[in-house]
Amino acid sequence: MQKMDCRSFKEMLDSYLCQELAVETNHAMLHHAEHCSSCRCELGARRQLRESLRRSCAQECMSEEALARLRARLRAECLAECGEGTASWTVRWREVVKQLWAPKVLWPFAVTAALLVVGLGAWRWLLQPTSGGQTLSPALFDAATEDHLSCGVKHLNAFLAAGPAAINPESLGKYDLACARLPQVVAPDVAGLHLCAAHVCNAQERQFAHLVYTKDAQVVSLLVTARDAKALGLPEVLPADADNSPQLELNRRQDIQLGAYQTTKRVVIIVSALPALEAKMLNERLALPVAEYLRRSESQTASVMIAPLLWGDFPMILGGGTVR
Amino acid sequence: MIQGSARHSQPKRADEKEAQERLAAFEAEALGYANQLFRVALRLCREPARAEDLLQETYLQAWRSFPRFELGTNLRAWLYKIMFNVYYSAQRRQQLEVVPVEETIAETIAYDPPTPQHLTEEEVLLALEKLPRDFQLPVVLADVEDLSYREIADVLAVPIGTVMSRLHRGRKILRMELARYARDAGYRIAD
């Protein structure tokens, strides 16, 4: 057996407690401790110190809210990944990089794929403004901007004064059943957003379901309204392209950024004064999931309806004031 | 060539249901370590808000690389490694100077006092916080988080010999500090 004195015992004691020593050294340690009371005492003291280190560190915990935010972020990332063709640009970019890093044999494939991605992207980008062959009318964007500016700030103040009581999701359900669950569709803390109001409001003879969020001390509005002839500024409403994911339409009013998606019966608009890059992220993370959700609920509704629907009709509206 | 490409080709983007099942599996495996990671993140960042950001970034990266995680290896050590990678690359981005290792501190300590007993948890925590970070992190990873020396070397990206010497010195400084508290408080030091 290895010879062990008090000095080397104390040197190796911590490694012994971490179970990092070889079997023979372990034996030598135990043997020494059996015969040396002072080292036995030191062994007990260091074990105790280790225990109290653990106990004291165990007090430092993450808050429940922080854990919820972590979960929300993961969920948002997961959703962004799996929505086909709707993945955020970071995800796409990572995939392109991953392809480039593949074994050398794959280089030609990777380059072709990258070209294809660029080509497809350009193609889709060219198609973008003509979702379903029809673009939204400038008047709709004006109405959305006005609603955002007048109503969003007012409700933010109400929220600051009254707290969560100011959020009124029931009114959304009265306006449009499919909108009743909207506050839940969006993960609560997606992209640093905080919900502070949900209500129905009017701007320029148009009704909107209006969710007001704050992000970095800025007001962000998510607006849902009927996709009718007036919204398109056209005499006739053609069905939106139901097979592909909704297409983004961008617009601007001075410093205000607008992004819109059309579903068959609705238009989802996001309005904010955020920088273009962040506004783009909100289009993908906030407005697109909402548009996808509405599109799904529309196709479910459509499948149980016996009578054919008139395009542009908004059958779920119960409150008056529908704009045709 | 065709065979090769078929073998290396990435699976098509999974549909929503499958992705959510994967997320649930990932959460079940990995989120249980959030508190432990958070404790170490706190020591790295010093502020809870920044530690939380670091943790979010870490879990996002882990989620993206989870398909490449080898089952049977230590998930916790893997998560720590990702966290330190994220932290150090963020530091490089901000071009913050890495604080030089205070090698000299413990070098001069020849005397190793007996470990005091009956210390309060506050005292132990206070002494730990006083450790220079290069010593504090190995001590926390080894004595609190139970990582092996090899895993710590991997996580901190330093040779295992460095880990062992930092641990040795770190623990010694900790004991010295605690012995001082015990002496000040008039506790009996076990001899």
Coordinates of C-alpha atoms in Angstrom, one line a residue:
Chain A
M1 CA 0.0 0.0 0.0
Q2 CA 1.1 3.6 -0.8
K3 CA 2.6 5.4 2.1
M4 CA 0.6 8.4 3.2
D5 CA 1.6 11.2 5.6
C6 CA -0.6 13.9 7.1
R7 CA 0.6 16.5 4.6
S8 CA -0.2 14.6 1.4
F9 CA -3.5 13.4 3.1
K10 CA -4.6 17.1 3.4
E11 CA -3.3 17.9 -0.1
M12 CA -5.4 15.1 -1.6
L13 CA -8.4 15.3 0.7
D14 CA -10.6 17.5 -1.6
S15 CA -9.9 15.2 -4.6
Y16 CA -10.8 12.3 -2.4
L17 CA -14.2 13.9 -1.6
C18 CA -14.7 14.5 -5.3
Q19 CA -14.0 10.9 -6.0
E20 CA -11.2 11.8 -8.3
L21 CA -8.5 9.6 -6.8
A22 CA -7.3 6.2 -8.0
V23 CA -8.6 3.2 -6.1
E24 CA -5.2 2.5 -4.4
T25 CA -4.8 6.1 -3.3
N26 CA -8.4 6.0 -1.9
H27 CA -7.4 3.0 0.2
A28 CA -4.3 4.7 1.5
M29 CA -6.4 7.7 2.4
L30 CA -8.9 5.6 4.4
H31 CA -6.1 3.7 6.0
H32 CA -4.4 6.9 7.1
A33 CA -7.7 8.4 8.4
E34 CA -8.3 5.3 10.5
H35 CA -5.1 5.8 12.4
C36 CA -4.8 9.6 12.6
S37 CA -7.4 11.5 14.6
S38 CA -6.4 14.9 13.5
C39 CA -6.7 14.0 9.8
R40 CA -10.0 12.3 10.6
C41 CA -11.2 15.5 12.1
E42 CA -10.0 17.5 9.0
L43 CA -11.9 15.0 6.8
G44 CA -15.1 15.7 8.7
A45 CA -14.6 19.4 8.6
R46 CA -14.0 19.5 4.9
R47 CA -17.0 17.3 4.2
Q48 CA -19.0 19.7 6.3
L49 CA -17.7 22.7 4.4
R50 CA -18.5 21.0 1.1
E51 CA -22.1 20.4 2.3
S52 CA -22.5 23.9 3.5
L53 CA -21.2 25.3 0.2
R54 CA -23.8 23.3 -1.6
R55 CA -26.6 24.3 0.8
S56 CA -25.7 28.0 0.5
C57 CA -25.5 27.9 -3.3
A58 CA -28.7 26.0 -3.6
Q59 CA -30.5 29.1 -2.2
E60 CA -29.8 30.9 -5.4
C61 CA -32.7 30.0 -7.7
M62 CA -34.1 31.3 -10.8
S63 CA -37.4 33.1 -10.4
E64 CA -40.6 31.4 -11.7
E65 CA -41.0 34.3 -14.1
A66 CA -37.5 33.9 -15.5
L67 CA -38.2 30.2 -16.0
A68 CA -41.4 31.0 -17.8
R69 CA -39.6 33.5 -20.0
L70 CA -37.1 30.8 -20.9
R71 CA -39.8 28.4 -21.8
A72 CA -41.6 31.0 -23.9
R73 CA -38.4 31.8 -25.8
L74 CA -37.8 28.1 -26.5
R75 CA -41.4 27.7 -27.7
A76 CA -41.1 30.7 -30.0
E77 CA -37.9 29.3 -31.4
C78 CA -39.5 25.9 -32.0
L79 CA -42.5 27.5 -33.7
A80 CA -40.2 29.6 -35.9
E81 CA -38.4 26.5 -36.9
C82 CA -41.3 24.3 -37.8
G83 CA -43.5 26.7 -39.7
E84 CA -42.5 25.6 -43.2
G85 CA -41.1 28.4 -45.3
T86 CA -41.8 30.7 -42.4
A87 CA -38.7 30.1 -40.4
S88 CA -37.0 33.2 -39.3
W89 CA -34.1 34.4 -41.4
T90 CA -31.6 33.4 -38.7
V91 CA -32.8 29.8 -38.9
R92 CA -32.4 29.9 -42.7
W93 CA -29.0 31.4 -42.5
R94 CA -27.9 28.8 -40.1
E95 CA -29.0 26.1 -42.4
V96 CA -27.2 27.6 -45.3
V97 CA -24.0 27.8 -43.2
K98 CA -24.5 24.2 -42.0
Q99 CA -24.7 23.1 -45.6
L100 CA -21.5 24.9 -46.4
W101 CA -19.7 23.2 -43.6
A102 CA -20.7 19.7 -44.9
P103 CA -18.0 17.4 -46.2
K104 CA -16.3 18.6 -49.4
V105 CA -18.3 16.2 -51.6
L106 CA -21.3 18.2 -50.9
W107 CA -19.9 21.6 -52.0
P108 CA -21.5 21.5 -55.4
F109 CA -24.8 20.5 -53.8
A110 CA -24.5 23.2 -51.2
V111 CA -23.7 25.9 -53.8
T112 CA -26.6 24.7 -56.0
A113 CA -28.8 24.7 -52.9
A114 CA -27.7 28.2 -51.9
L115 CA -28.4 29.5 -55.5
L116 CA -31.8 27.8 -55.4
V117 CA -32.6 29.4 -52.0
V118 CA -31.6 32.8 -53.4
G119 CA -33.5 32.2 -56.6
L120 CA -36.6 30.9 -54.7
G121 CA -36.3 33.8 -52.3
A122 CA -36.2 36.3 -55.1
W123 CA -39.1 34.6 -56.8
R124 CA -41.2 34.7 -53.7
W125 CA -40.1 38.3 -53.0
L126 CA -41.3 39.3 -56.5
L127 CA -44.6 37.5 -55.9
Q128 CA -45.0 39.0 -52.4
P129 CA -46.9 42.2 -53.1
T130 CA -49.6 40.3 -55.0
S131 CA -51.0 37.9 -52.4
G132 CA -53.9 36.2 -54.0
G133 CA -53.4 38.7 -56.8
Q134 CA -54.7 41.5 -54.7
T135 CA -52.9 44.0 -52.6
L136 CA -54.3 46.0 -49.7
S137 CA -55.5 49.5 -50.2
P138 CA -53.5 52.4 -48.8
A139 CA -56.6 53.6 -47.0
L140 CA -56.4 50.4 -44.8
F141 CA -52.9 51.2 -43.8
D142 CA -53.9 54.7 -43.0
A143 CA -56.7 53.4 -40.8
A144 CA -54.3 51.0 -39.1
T145 CA -51.8 53.8 -38.5
E146 CA -54.4 56.1 -37.1
D147 CA -55.8 53.4 -34.8
H148 CA -52.3 52.6 -33.6
L149 CA -51.4 56.2 -32.8
S150 CA -54.6 57.3 -31.2
C151 CA -55.8 54.1 -29.5
G152 CA -52.5 52.3 -28.7
V153 CA -51.1 55.1 -26.6
K154 CA -54.4 55.7 -24.8
H155 CA -54.7 52.1 -23.8
L156 CA -51.1 51.9 -22.8
N157 CA -51.8 54.7 -20.4
A158 CA -54.9 52.9 -19.1
F159 CA -52.7 49.8 -18.5
L160 CA -50.1 51.8 -16.7
A161 CA -52.9 53.2 -14.4
A162 CA -55.0 50.1 -13.9
G163 CA -52.7 47.2 -14.5
P164 CA -53.8 43.9 -16.1
A165 CA -57.5 44.8 -15.5
A166 CA -57.1 47.1 -18.6
I167 CA -56.7 44.0 -20.8
N168 CA -60.1 43.1 -22.0
P169 CA -59.9 39.9 -24.2
E170 CA -63.7 39.1 -23.9
S171 CA -64.5 42.0 -26.2
L172 CA -62.4 40.4 -29.0
G173 CA -64.7 37.3 -28.9
K174 CA -67.8 39.5 -29.3
Y175 CA -66.3 41.1 -32.3
D176 CA -64.9 38.0 -33.9
L177 CA -64.9 34.6 -32.3
A178 CA -61.7 33.6 -34.0
C179 CA -59.9 36.5 -32.3
A180 CA -61.0 35.5 -28.8
R181 CA -57.9 33.4 -28.3
L182 CA -55.4 35.7 -29.9
P183 CA -53.7 36.8 -26.7
Q184 CA -52.9 33.1 -26.0
V185 CA -51.8 32.4 -29.6
V186 CA -48.9 34.7 -29.1
A187 CA -46.4 33.3 -26.6
P188 CA -46.6 35.9 -23.7
D189 CA -43.0 37.1 -23.9
V190 CA -42.2 36.5 -27.5
A191 CA -39.4 38.9 -28.6
G192 CA -39.7 40.9 -25.4
L193 CA -43.3 41.9 -25.9
H194 CA -45.7 42.6 -23.1
L195 CA -49.4 42.7 -23.7
C196 CA -51.2 45.7 -22.2
A197 CA -54.6 45.8 -23.9
A198 CA -56.9 43.8 -26.1
H199 CA -60.1 45.4 -27.3
V200 CA -62.1 46.4 -30.4
C201 CA -61.9 49.8 -31.8
N202 CA -62.8 52.0 -34.8
A203 CA -60.7 54.0 -37.2
Q204 CA -61.9 55.5 -40.5
E205 CA -65.2 53.6 -40.5
R206 CA -63.4 50.3 -40.0
Q207 CA -63.4 48.0 -37.0
F208 CA -60.3 46.3 -35.7
A209 CA -59.5 43.7 -33.1
H210 CA -56.6 45.5 -31.4
L211 CA -53.9 44.0 -29.3
V212 CA -51.5 46.6 -27.8
Y213 CA -48.1 45.5 -26.7
T214 CA -45.0 47.3 -25.5
K215 CA -41.5 46.5 -26.5
D216 CA -38.5 48.5 -25.4
A217 CA -40.8 51.4 -24.3
Q218 CA -42.4 51.5 -27.7
V219 CA -46.1 50.7 -28.5
V220 CA -46.7 47.8 -30.9
S221 CA -50.2 47.3 -32.3
L222 CA -51.5 44.0 -33.7
L223 CA -54.7 44.6 -35.7
V224 CA -57.1 42.2 -37.2
T225 CA -59.8 43.3 -39.5
A226 CA -62.1 41.9 -42.2
R227 CA -60.6 41.3 -45.7
D228 CA -63.4 42.9 -47.6
A229 CA -63.5 44.9 -50.9
K230 CA -62.8 48.1 -49.1
A231 CA -59.7 46.7 -47.4
L232 CA -58.4 45.9 -50.9
G233 CA -59.7 49.0 -52.5
L234 CA -61.2 46.9 -55.3
P235 CA -64.8 46.1 -56.4
E236 CA -64.3 42.4 -56.1
V237 CA -62.6 40.2 -53.5
L238 CA -60.8 37.1 -54.8
P239 CA -60.0 34.2 -52.5
A240 CA -56.6 34.5 -50.9
D241 CA -54.1 31.8 -51.8
A242 CA -55.2 29.2 -49.2
D243 CA -52.5 26.7 -50.1
N244 CA -49.4 28.7 -49.3
S245 CA -48.5 30.4 -46.1
P246 CA -49.7 34.0 -45.9
Q247 CA -47.5 36.6 -47.8
L248 CA -46.1 39.6 -46.1
E249 CA -46.9 43.1 -47.4
L250 CA -44.8 46.0 -46.1
N251 CA -45.8 49.6 -45.9
R252 CA -44.7 52.8 -44.2
R253 CA -46.1 56.0 -42.8
Q254 CA -43.2 58.3 -42.0
D255 CA -41.6 56.6 -39.0
I256 CA -44.3 54.0 -38.6
Q257 CA -43.6 50.5 -40.0
L258 CA -46.5 48.4 -41.1
G259 CA -46.5 44.7 -42.1
A260 CA -49.7 42.9 -43.2
Y261 CA -50.7 39.3 -43.9
Q262 CA -53.9 38.3 -45.6
T263 CA -55.9 35.2 -44.9
T264 CA -59.1 34.3 -46.8
K265 CA -61.3 36.5 -44.6
R266 CA -59.0 38.6 -42.5
V267 CA -56.1 40.9 -42.6
V268 CA -53.5 40.9 -39.8
I269 CA -51.5 44.1 -39.5
I270 CA -48.6 44.9 -37.2
V271 CA -47.8 48.6 -36.6
S272 CA -44.9 50.0 -34.7
A273 CA -42.3 52.8 -34.7
L274 CA -39.5 50.3 -34.1
P275 CA -36.4 50.1 -36.3
A276 CA -37.0 48.3 -39.6
L277 CA -35.0 45.2 -38.5
E278 CA -37.0 44.7 -35.3
A279 CA -40.3 45.5 -37.1
K280 CA -39.4 42.7 -39.5
M281 CA -38.8 40.3 -36.7
L282 CA -42.2 41.2 -35.2
N283 CA -43.8 40.5 -38.6
E284 CA -42.4 37.0 -38.5
R285 CA -42.7 36.2 -34.8
L286 CA -46.0 38.0 -33.9
A287 CA -48.1 38.6 -37.0
L288 CA -47.3 35.5 -39.0
P289 CA -48.3 33.0 -36.2
V290 CA -51.5 35.0 -35.8
A291 CA -52.2 34.8 -39.5
E292 CA -51.5 31.1 -39.6
Y293 CA -53.7 30.6 -36.6
L294 CA -56.6 32.5 -38.2
R295 CA -56.1 30.7 -41.5
R296 CA -56.4 27.3 -39.8
S297 CA -59.5 28.4 -37.9
E298 CA -61.0 29.6 -41.2
S299 CA -60.4 26.4 -43.0
Q300 CA -61.9 24.5 -40.1
T301 CA -65.0 26.7 -40.2
A302 CA -65.2 26.5 -43.9
S303 CA -65.2 22.7 -43.9
V304 CA -68.3 22.5 -41.6
M305 CA -70.3 25.2 -43.5
I306 CA -72.9 23.9 -45.9
A307 CA -73.8 27.0 -47.7
P308 CA -70.9 28.5 -49.8
L309 CA -69.5 31.6 -48.3
L310 CA -69.5 34.9 -50.0
W311 CA -66.0 36.1 -50.2
G312 CA -65.5 39.2 -48.2
D313 CA -68.3 38.3 -45.8
F314 CA -67.4 38.2 -42.2
P315 CA -69.8 35.7 -40.8
M316 CA -68.5 35.6 -37.2
I317 CA -69.0 39.3 -36.6
L318 CA -71.8 39.8 -34.1
G319 CA -71.2 43.4 -33.1
G320 CA -72.5 46.0 -35.6
G321 CA -70.5 48.3 -37.7
T322 CA -69.0 45.9 -40.2
V323 CA -67.6 47.5 -43.2
R324 CA -68.4 46.0 -46.4
Chain B
M1 CA -21.5 10.3 -54.7
I2 CA -25.3 9.9 -54.7
Q3 CA -25.1 7.4 -51.8
G4 CA -22.8 9.8 -50.0
S5 CA -25.1 12.7 -50.5
A6 CA -28.1 10.7 -49.4
R7 CA -26.3 9.7 -46.2
H8 CA -25.3 13.3 -45.4
S9 CA -28.4 15.0 -46.5
Q10 CA -30.2 16.9 -43.7
P11 CA -33.7 15.6 -42.8
K12 CA -36.5 17.7 -44.1
R13 CA -37.8 20.3 -41.7
A14 CA -39.9 18.4 -39.3
D15 CA -43.6 19.3 -39.1
E16 CA -45.0 21.1 -36.2
K17 CA -46.2 18.1 -34.2
E18 CA -42.9 16.4 -34.4
A19 CA -41.0 19.6 -33.5
Q20 CA -43.2 20.1 -30.4
E21 CA -42.6 16.5 -29.3
R22 CA -38.9 17.2 -29.7
L23 CA -39.2 20.4 -27.7
A24 CA -41.1 18.5 -24.9
A25 CA -38.3 15.9 -24.8
F26 CA -35.6 18.6 -24.7
E27 CA -37.4 20.4 -21.9
A28 CA -37.8 17.3 -19.9
E29 CA -34.2 16.5 -20.2
A30 CA -32.5 19.8 -20.0
L31 CA -34.7 22.3 -18.2
G32 CA -34.2 20.5 -14.9
Y33 CA -30.7 21.9 -14.9
A34 CA -31.8 25.5 -15.3
N35 CA -31.3 26.4 -11.7
Q36 CA -27.8 24.9 -11.5
L37 CA -26.8 26.7 -14.7
F38 CA -28.3 29.9 -13.5
R39 CA -26.1 29.8 -10.3
V40 CA -23.0 29.5 -12.4
A41 CA -24.3 32.1 -14.8
L42 CA -24.8 34.5 -11.9
R43 CA -21.1 34.1 -11.0
L44 CA -20.1 34.7 -14.6
C45 CA -22.3 37.8 -15.2
R46 CA -22.7 39.1 -11.6
E47 CA -26.2 40.5 -12.5
P48 CA -29.4 38.4 -12.4
A49 CA -30.8 40.0 -15.6
R50 CA -27.6 39.3 -17.6
A51 CA -27.4 35.8 -16.1
E52 CA -30.9 35.2 -17.4
D53 CA -30.0 36.4 -20.8
L54 CA -27.0 34.1 -20.9
L55 CA -29.2 31.2 -19.8
Q56 CA -31.7 31.9 -22.6
E57 CA -29.0 32.1 -25.2
T58 CA -27.5 28.9 -23.8
Y59 CA -30.8 27.0 -24.0
L60 CA -31.5 28.3 -27.5
Q61 CA -28.1 27.0 -28.7
A62 CA -28.6 23.7 -26.8
W63 CA -32.0 23.3 -28.4
R64 CA -30.5 23.9 -31.9
S65 CA -27.6 21.5 -31.3
F66 CA -29.7 18.9 -29.4
P67 CA -30.0 16.6 -32.3
R68 CA -26.2 16.3 -32.3
F69 CA -26.0 15.6 -28.5
E70 CA -24.8 12.1 -27.9
L71 CA -27.0 10.2 -25.6
G72 CA -25.2 8.6 -22.7
T73 CA -22.8 11.5 -22.3
N74 CA -23.2 14.0 -19.5
L75 CA -26.0 16.5 -20.5
R76 CA -25.2 18.8 -17.7
A77 CA -21.6 19.1 -18.6
W78 CA -22.6 19.7 -22.2
L79 CA -24.9 22.5 -21.2
Y80 CA -22.2 24.1 -19.1
K81 CA -19.8 23.9 -22.0
I82 CA -22.4 25.6 -24.3
M83 CA -22.9 28.3 -21.7
F84 CA -19.2 29.1 -21.3
N85 CA -18.9 29.2 -25.1
V86 CA -21.8 31.6 -25.4
Y87 CA -20.4 33.7 -22.6
Y88 CA -16.8 33.9 -24.0
S89 CA -17.8 34.6 -27.5
A90 CA -20.1 37.4 -26.3
Q91 CA -17.1 38.8 -24.4
R92 CA -14.9 38.6 -27.5
R93 CA -17.6 40.4 -29.4
Q94 CA -17.6 43.2 -26.9
Q95 CA -13.8 43.1 -26.9
L96 CA -13.8 43.1 -23.2
E97 CA -10.4 42.3 -21.7
V98 CA -10.2 39.0 -20.1
V99 CA -9.0 39.5 -16.5
P100 CA -5.6 38.0 -16.1
V101 CA -5.4 35.0 -13.8
E102 CA -4.3 36.0 -10.4
E103 CA -1.8 33.2 -10.1
T104 CA 0.3 34.9 -7.5
I105 CA -2.4 35.1 -4.9
A106 CA -2.3 31.6 -3.6
E107 CA 1.3 31.0 -4.6
T108 CA 2.6 32.7 -1.5
I109 CA 0.3 30.9 0.9
A110 CA 2.3 28.3 2.5
Y111 CA 0.3 27.8 5.7
D112 CA -2.8 25.7 5.4
P113 CA -4.9 26.1 8.5
P114 CA -7.3 23.5 9.8
T115 CA -10.8 23.8 8.3
P116 CA -13.1 25.6 10.7
Q117 CA -16.4 24.1 11.6
H118 CA -19.9 25.4 12.4
L119 CA -19.9 28.2 9.9
T120 CA -23.1 29.8 8.8
E121 CA -24.2 29.5 5.2
E122 CA -23.9 33.3 4.8
E123 CA -20.3 33.2 5.8
V124 CA -19.5 30.4 3.4
L125 CA -21.2 32.3 0.6
L126 CA -19.4 35.5 1.5
A127 CA -16.1 33.7 1.4
L128 CA -16.9 32.1 -1.9
E129 CA -17.9 35.5 -3.4
K130 CA -14.5 36.9 -2.4
L131 CA -12.6 34.3 -4.4
P132 CA -11.1 35.6 -7.6
R133 CA -13.3 34.4 -10.5
D134 CA -10.6 32.1 -12.0
F135 CA -10.6 30.2 -8.7
Q136 CA -14.2 30.6 -7.9
L137 CA -15.6 28.9 -11.1
P138 CA -13.6 25.7 -10.8
V139 CA -14.5 25.4 -7.1
V140 CA -18.2 25.9 -7.8
L141 CA -18.2 23.5 -10.7
A142 CA -16.3 20.8 -8.7
D143 CA -17.6 21.2 -5.1
V144 CA -21.2 22.5 -5.7
E145 CA -22.1 21.3 -9.2
D146 CA -20.3 18.0 -9.0
L147 CA -18.5 18.0 -12.3
S148 CA -15.5 15.9 -12.7
Y149 CA -12.0 17.5 -13.2
R150 CA -12.0 16.3 -16.8
E151 CA -15.4 17.9 -17.4
I152 CA -14.4 21.2 -15.8
A153 CA -11.3 21.3 -18.0
D154 CA -13.5 20.8 -21.0
V155 CA -16.1 23.4 -19.9
L156 CA -13.5 26.0 -19.1
A157 CA -11.3 25.1 -22.1
V158 CA -8.1 24.8 -20.0
P159 CA -5.8 21.9 -19.4
I160 CA -6.7 19.5 -16.6
G161 CA -3.5 20.4 -14.8
T162 CA -4.6 24.0 -14.7
V163 CA -8.0 23.0 -13.3
M164 CA -6.3 21.0 -10.5
S165 CA -4.0 23.8 -9.5
R166 CA -6.7 26.4 -9.6
L167 CA -9.0 24.1 -7.5
H168 CA -6.2 23.5 -5.0
R169 CA -5.5 27.2 -4.6
G170 CA -9.1 28.2 -4.7
R171 CA -10.0 25.9 -1.9
K172 CA -7.1 26.9 0.1
I173 CA -8.0 30.6 -0.2
L174 CA -11.6 29.8 0.8
R175 CA -10.4 27.9 3.9
M176 CA -8.1 30.7 4.9
E177 CA -10.9 33.2 4.6
L178 CA -13.2 31.0 6.6
A179 CA -10.6 30.5 9.2
R180 CA -10.4 34.3 9.5
Y181 CA -14.2 34.6 10.0
A182 CA -14.1 31.8 12.6
R183 CA -11.2 33.5 14.4
D184 CA -13.0 36.9 14.4
A185 CA -16.2 35.4 15.6
G186 CA -14.3 33.6 18.4
Y187 CA -15.3 30.2 17.2
R188 CA -13.3 27.2 18.3
I189 CA -11.2 26.0 15.4
A190 CA -10.9 22.3 15.2
D191 CA -7.4 21.2 15.5

